[in-house]
Tab-separated table of C-alpha atoms in Angstrom:
chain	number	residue	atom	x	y	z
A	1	UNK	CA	-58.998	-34.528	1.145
A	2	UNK	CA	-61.430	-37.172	2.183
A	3	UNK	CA	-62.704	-39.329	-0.172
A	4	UNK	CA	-65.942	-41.351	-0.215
A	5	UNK	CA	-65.378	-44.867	-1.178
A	6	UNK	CA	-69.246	-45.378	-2.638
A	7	UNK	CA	-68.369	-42.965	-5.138
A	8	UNK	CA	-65.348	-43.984	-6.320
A	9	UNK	CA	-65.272	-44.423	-10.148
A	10	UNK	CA	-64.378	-47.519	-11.983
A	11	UNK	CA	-61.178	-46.917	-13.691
A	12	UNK	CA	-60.627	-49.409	-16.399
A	13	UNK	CA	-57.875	-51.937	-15.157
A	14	UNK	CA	-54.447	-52.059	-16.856
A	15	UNK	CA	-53.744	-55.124	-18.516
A	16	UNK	CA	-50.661	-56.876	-17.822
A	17	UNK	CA	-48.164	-57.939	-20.612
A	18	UNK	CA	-47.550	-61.367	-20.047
A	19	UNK	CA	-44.407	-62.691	-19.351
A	20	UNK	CA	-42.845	-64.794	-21.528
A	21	UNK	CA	-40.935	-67.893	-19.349
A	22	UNK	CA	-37.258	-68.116	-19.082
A	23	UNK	CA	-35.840	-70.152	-21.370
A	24	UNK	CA	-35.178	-73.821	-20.599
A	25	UNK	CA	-33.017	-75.627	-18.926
A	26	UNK	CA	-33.679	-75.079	-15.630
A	27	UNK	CA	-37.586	-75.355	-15.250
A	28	UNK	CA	-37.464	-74.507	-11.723
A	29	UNK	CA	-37.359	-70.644	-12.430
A	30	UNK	CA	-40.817	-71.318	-13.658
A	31	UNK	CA	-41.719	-71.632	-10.433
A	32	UNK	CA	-39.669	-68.800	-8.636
A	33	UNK	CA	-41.769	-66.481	-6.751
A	34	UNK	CA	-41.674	-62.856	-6.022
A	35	UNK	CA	-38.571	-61.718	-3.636
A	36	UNK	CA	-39.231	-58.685	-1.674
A	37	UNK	CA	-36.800	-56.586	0.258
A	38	UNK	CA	-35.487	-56.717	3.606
A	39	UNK	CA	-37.047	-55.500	6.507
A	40	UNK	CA	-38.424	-51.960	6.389
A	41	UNK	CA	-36.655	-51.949	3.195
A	42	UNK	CA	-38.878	-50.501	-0.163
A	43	UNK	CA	-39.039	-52.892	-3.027
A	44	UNK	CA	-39.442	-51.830	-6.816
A	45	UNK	CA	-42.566	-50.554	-6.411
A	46	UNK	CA	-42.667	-48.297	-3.921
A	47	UNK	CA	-44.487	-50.619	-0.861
A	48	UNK	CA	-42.832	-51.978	1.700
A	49	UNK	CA	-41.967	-55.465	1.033
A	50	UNK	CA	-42.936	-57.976	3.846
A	51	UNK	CA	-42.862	-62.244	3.869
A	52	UNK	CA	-44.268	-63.976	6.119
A	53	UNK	CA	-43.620	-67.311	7.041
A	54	UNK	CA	-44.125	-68.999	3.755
A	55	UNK	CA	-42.757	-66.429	1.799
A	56	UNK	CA	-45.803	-64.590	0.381
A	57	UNK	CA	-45.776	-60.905	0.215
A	58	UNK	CA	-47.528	-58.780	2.973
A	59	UNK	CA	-48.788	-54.964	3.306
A	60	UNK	CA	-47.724	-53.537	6.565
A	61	UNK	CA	-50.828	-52.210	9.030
A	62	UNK	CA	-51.203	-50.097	11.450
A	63	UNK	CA	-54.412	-49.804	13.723
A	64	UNK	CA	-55.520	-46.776	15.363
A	65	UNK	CA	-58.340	-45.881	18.340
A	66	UNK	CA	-57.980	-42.751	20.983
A	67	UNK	CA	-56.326	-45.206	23.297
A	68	UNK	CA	-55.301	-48.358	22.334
A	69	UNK	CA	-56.966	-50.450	23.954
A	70	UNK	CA	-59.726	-51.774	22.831
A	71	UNK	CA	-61.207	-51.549	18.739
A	72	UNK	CA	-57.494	-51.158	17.512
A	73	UNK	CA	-55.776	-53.691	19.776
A	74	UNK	CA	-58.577	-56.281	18.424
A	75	UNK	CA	-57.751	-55.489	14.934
A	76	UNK	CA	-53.754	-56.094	15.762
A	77	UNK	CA	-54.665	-59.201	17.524
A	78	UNK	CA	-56.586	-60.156	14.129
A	79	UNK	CA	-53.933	-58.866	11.743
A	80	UNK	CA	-51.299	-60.375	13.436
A	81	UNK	CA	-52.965	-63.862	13.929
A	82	UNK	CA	-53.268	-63.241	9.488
A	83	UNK	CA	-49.379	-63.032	9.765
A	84	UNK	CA	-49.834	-58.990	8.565
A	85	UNK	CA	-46.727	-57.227	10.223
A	86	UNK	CA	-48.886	-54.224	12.396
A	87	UNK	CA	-48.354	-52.051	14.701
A	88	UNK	CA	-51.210	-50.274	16.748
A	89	UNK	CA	-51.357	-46.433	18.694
A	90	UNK	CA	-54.044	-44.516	20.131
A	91	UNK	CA	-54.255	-40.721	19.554
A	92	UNK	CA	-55.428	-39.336	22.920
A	93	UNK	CA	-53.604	-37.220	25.456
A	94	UNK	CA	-53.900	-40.165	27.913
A	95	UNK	CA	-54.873	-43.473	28.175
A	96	UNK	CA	-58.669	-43.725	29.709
A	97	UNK	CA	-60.878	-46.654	31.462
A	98	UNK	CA	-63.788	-46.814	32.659
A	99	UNK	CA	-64.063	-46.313	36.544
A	100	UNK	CA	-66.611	-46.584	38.941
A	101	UNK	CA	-68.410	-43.727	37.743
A	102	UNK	CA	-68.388	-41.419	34.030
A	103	UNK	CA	-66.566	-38.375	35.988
A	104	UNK	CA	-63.775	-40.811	37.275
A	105	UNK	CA	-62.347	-42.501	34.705
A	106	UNK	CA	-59.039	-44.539	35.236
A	107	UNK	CA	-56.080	-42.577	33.313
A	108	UNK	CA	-52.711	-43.813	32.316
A	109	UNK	CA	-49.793	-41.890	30.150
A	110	UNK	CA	-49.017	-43.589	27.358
A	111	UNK	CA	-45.893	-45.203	26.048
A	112	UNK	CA	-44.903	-45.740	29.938
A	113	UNK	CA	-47.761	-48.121	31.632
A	114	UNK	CA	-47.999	-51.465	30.766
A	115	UNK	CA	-51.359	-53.428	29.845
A	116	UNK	CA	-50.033	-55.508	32.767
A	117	UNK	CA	-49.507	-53.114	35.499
A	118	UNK	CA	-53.026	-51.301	34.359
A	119	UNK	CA	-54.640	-55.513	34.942
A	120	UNK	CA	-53.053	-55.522	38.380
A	121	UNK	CA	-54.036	-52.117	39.631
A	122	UNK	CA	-57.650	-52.753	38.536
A	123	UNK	CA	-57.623	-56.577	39.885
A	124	UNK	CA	-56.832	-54.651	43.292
A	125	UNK	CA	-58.874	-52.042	42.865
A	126	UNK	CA	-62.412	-53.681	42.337
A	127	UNK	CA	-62.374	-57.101	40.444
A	128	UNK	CA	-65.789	-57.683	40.501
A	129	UNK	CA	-66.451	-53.935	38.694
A	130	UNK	CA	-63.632	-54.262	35.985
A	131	UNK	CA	-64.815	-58.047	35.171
A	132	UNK	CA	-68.055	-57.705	34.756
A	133	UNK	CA	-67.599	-54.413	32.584
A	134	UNK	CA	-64.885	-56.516	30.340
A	135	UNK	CA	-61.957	-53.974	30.778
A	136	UNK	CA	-59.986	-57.141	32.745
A	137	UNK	CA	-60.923	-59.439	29.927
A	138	UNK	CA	-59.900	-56.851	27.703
A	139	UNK	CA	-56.752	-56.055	29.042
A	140	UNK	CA	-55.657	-59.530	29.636
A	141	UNK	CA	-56.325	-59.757	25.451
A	142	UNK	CA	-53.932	-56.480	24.994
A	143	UNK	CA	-51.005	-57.959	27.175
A	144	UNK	CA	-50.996	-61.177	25.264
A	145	UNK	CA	-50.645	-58.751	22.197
A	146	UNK	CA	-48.009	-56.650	23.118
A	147	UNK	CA	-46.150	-54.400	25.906
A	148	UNK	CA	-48.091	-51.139	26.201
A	149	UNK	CA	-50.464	-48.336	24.838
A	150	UNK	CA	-48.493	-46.614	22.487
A	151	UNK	CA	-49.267	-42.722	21.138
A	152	UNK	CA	-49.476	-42.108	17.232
A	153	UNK	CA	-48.306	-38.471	17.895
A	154	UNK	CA	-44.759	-39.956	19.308
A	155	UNK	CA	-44.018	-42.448	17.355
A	156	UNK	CA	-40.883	-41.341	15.125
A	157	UNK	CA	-42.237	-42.701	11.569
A	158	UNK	CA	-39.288	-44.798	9.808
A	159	UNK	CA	-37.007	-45.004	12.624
A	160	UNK	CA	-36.809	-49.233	13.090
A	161	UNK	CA	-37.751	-49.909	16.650
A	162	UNK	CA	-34.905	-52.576	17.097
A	163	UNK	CA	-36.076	-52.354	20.953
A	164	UNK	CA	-39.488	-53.263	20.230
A	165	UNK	CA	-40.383	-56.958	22.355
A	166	UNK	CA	-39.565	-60.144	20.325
A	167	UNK	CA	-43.080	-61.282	21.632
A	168	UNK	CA	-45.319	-58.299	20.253
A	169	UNK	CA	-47.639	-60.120	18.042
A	170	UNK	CA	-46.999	-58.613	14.813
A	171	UNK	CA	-43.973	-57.286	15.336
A	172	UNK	CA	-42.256	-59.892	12.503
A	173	UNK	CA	-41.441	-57.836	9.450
A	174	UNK	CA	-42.660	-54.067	10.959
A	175	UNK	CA	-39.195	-53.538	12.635
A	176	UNK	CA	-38.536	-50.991	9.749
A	177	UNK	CA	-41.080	-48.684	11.755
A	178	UNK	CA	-43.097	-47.407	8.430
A	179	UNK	CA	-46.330	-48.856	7.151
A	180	UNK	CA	-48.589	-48.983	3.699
A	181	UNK	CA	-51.317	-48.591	5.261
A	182	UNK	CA	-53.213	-47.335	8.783
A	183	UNK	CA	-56.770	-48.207	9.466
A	184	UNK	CA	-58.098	-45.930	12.203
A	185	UNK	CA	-61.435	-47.020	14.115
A	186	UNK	CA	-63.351	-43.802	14.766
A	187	UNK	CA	-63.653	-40.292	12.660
A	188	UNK	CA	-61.917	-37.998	15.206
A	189	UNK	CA	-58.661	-40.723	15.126
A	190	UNK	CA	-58.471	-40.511	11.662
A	191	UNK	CA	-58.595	-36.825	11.626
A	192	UNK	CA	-55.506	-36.826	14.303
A	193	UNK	CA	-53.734	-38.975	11.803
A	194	UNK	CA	-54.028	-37.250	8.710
A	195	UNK	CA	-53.032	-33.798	10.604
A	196	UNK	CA	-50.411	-34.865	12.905
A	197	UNK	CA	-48.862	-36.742	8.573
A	198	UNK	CA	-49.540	-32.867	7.572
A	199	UNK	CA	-47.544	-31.230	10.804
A	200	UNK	CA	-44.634	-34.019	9.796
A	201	UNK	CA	-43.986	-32.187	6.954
A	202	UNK	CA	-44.001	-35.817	4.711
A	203	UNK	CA	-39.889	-36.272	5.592
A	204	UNK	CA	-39.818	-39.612	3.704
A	205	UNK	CA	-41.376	-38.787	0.993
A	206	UNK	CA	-43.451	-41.899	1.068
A	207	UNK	CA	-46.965	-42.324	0.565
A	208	UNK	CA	-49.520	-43.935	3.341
A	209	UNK	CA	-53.118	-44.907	2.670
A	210	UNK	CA	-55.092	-43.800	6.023
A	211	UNK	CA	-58.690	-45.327	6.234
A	212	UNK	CA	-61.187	-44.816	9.074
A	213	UNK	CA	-63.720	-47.852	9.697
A	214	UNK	CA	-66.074	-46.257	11.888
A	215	UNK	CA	-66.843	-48.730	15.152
A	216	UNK	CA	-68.742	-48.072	18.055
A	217	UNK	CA	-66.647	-48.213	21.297
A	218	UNK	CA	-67.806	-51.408	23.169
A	219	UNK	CA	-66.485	-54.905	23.101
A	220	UNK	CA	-69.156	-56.260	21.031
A	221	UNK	CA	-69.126	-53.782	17.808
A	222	UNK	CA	-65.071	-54.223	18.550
A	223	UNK	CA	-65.172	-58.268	17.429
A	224	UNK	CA	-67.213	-57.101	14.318
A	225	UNK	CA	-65.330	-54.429	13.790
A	226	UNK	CA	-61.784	-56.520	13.395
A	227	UNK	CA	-63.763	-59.170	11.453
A	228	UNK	CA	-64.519	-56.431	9.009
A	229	UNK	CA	-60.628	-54.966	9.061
A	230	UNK	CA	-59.281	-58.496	8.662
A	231	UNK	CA	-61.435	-58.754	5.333
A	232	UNK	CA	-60.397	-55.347	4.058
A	233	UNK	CA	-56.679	-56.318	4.694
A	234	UNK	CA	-56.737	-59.262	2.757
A	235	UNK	CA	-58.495	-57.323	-0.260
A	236	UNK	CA	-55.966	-54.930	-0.042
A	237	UNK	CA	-53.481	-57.148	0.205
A	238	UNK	CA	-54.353	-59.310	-2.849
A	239	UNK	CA	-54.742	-56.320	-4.910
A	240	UNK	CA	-51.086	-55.188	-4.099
A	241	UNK	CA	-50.070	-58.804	-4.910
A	242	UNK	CA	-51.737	-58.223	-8.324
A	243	UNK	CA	-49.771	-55.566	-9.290
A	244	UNK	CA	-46.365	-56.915	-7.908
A	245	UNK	CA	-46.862	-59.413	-10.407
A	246	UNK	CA	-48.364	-57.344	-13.636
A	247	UNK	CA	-44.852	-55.931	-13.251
A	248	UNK	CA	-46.346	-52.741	-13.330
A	249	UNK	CA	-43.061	-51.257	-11.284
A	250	UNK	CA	-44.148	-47.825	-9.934
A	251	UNK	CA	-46.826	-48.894	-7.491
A	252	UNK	CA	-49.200	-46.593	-9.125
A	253	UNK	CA	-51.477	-49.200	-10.186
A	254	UNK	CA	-52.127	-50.096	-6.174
A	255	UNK	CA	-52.950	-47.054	-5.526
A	256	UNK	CA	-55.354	-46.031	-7.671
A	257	UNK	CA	-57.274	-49.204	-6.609
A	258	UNK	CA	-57.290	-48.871	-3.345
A	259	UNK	CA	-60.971	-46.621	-3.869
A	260	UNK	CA	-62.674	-49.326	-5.957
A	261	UNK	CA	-61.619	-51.861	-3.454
A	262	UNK	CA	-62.867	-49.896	-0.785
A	263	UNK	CA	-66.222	-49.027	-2.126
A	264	UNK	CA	-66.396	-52.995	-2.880
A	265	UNK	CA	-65.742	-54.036	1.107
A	266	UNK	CA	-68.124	-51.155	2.018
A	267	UNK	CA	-70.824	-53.115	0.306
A	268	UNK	CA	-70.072	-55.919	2.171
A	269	UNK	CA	-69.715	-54.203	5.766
A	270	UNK	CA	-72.395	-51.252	5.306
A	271	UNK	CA	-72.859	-51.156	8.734
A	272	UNK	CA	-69.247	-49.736	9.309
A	273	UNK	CA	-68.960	-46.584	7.502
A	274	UNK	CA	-65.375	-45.819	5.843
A	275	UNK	CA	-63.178	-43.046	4.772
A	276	UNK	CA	-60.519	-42.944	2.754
A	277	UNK	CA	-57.636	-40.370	1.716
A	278	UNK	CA	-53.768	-40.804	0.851
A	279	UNK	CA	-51.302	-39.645	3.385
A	280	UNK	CA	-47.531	-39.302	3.128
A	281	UNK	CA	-44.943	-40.007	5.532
């Protein structure tokens, strides 16, 4: 099912007809651009359609890490600050922190604690600890983000999460609750993905591209590691612009790119290694 991006094939490109313009008067449809769908709502081409604040049209994201906290929450932060709808989810049992010690971790439930209540109980705890380690720093980042941890295995794909907080970053056009594509941050997340899409059964019918950009668990490889997400959204994000406008209208053409354009960013970012495979919702 996995697929290595490095050796992907070059498919020869299909080339667009071009369009002939509208006849005159008005010259202003000349200058019309794309319209996409409402939110959550599927365009022609079978990806969700998505403007941002000047209109353009935007993939939706997800980021995934086993607790959603730290490589995943610095990719929403990044995707959101690109105006990319996202949402983000770990796929651990519990949340887990660093404690004083490797065999006493701090552990939260997910979808119930708050990135705020976990910064107060560890300010109380031992501030000097939890800032010098960066887990305050860190969580202080996450609650400007959004609410709480969130689990990939509970979220209900496609049902719109109307109750979701007006001041999640990100949270602009992803109200629909289904996404084109999730980027996962370690091997054994993206495995959890792609079987937990499997034990779903694919309801919707809809198809998901799930990619794992392997990054080491520390705060350091986490900044490079949502540099190097950021890029690969915007290549993927161009690309589906491409085709939008080739008038292509079955969305195949997207997909079948999304391999080339992932074997190009893995030249660019060889030092995080990538997977690839097409899920369904």
């Amino acid at each position: 099912m996995a697929t290595d991006p490095r050796l992907a094939r070059l498919d020869p490109r299909r080339i667009a007809t071009p369009t002939q313009p509208p006849p005159p008067p008005p010259p202003a449809q000349a200058d019309q651009k794309p319209l996409g769908g409402y939110d959550g709502a599927e365009d022609g081409d079978g990806i969700a359609a998505s403007q941002n604040e000047e209109g353009g049209f935007k993939l939706k994201f997800c980021t995934v890490c086993a607790s959603n906290q730290n490589r995943s929450m610095e990719a929403h932060l990044r995707l959101s600050l690109a105006s990319y709808p996202v949402l983000s989810f770990g796929t651990g049992s519990l949340v887990r922190l660093p404690g004083p010690s490797i065999t006493q971790p701090n552990v939260y439930p997910f979808n119930s604690t708050s990135y705020s209540t976990m910064y107060q109980e560890l300010s109380q705890k031992d501030p000097r600890l939890y800032r010098a380690n960066g887990i305050l720093s860190m969580l202080e980042r996450n609650l400007s983000v959004k609410w709480g941890p969130e689990r990939w295995q509970d979220w209900p794909i496609g049902k719109p999460r109307l109750d979701q907080q007006r001041e999640d970053k990100g949270s602009k056009g992803a109200e629909g609750g289904v996404v084109d594509v999730v980027i996962t941050c370690e091997e054994r997340c993206w495995d959890a993905v792609v079987d937990n899409l499997l034990e779903r059964g694919s309801p919707l019918n809809r198809p998901v591209h799930v990619i794992n950009v392997d990054i080491k668990d520390n705060h350091e490889e986490a900044l490079v590691g949502g540099k190097g997400i950021l890029d690969l959204a915007d290549s993927l994000n161009k690309a589906a612009n491409e085709e939008r406008r080739s008038g292509n209208g079955n969305g195949n053409g997207f997909d079948e790119r999304v391999p080339e354009l992932l074997a190009e960013w893995q030249e660019r970012w060889p030092q995080l290694p990538a997977l690839w495979t097409l899920g369904w919702f």
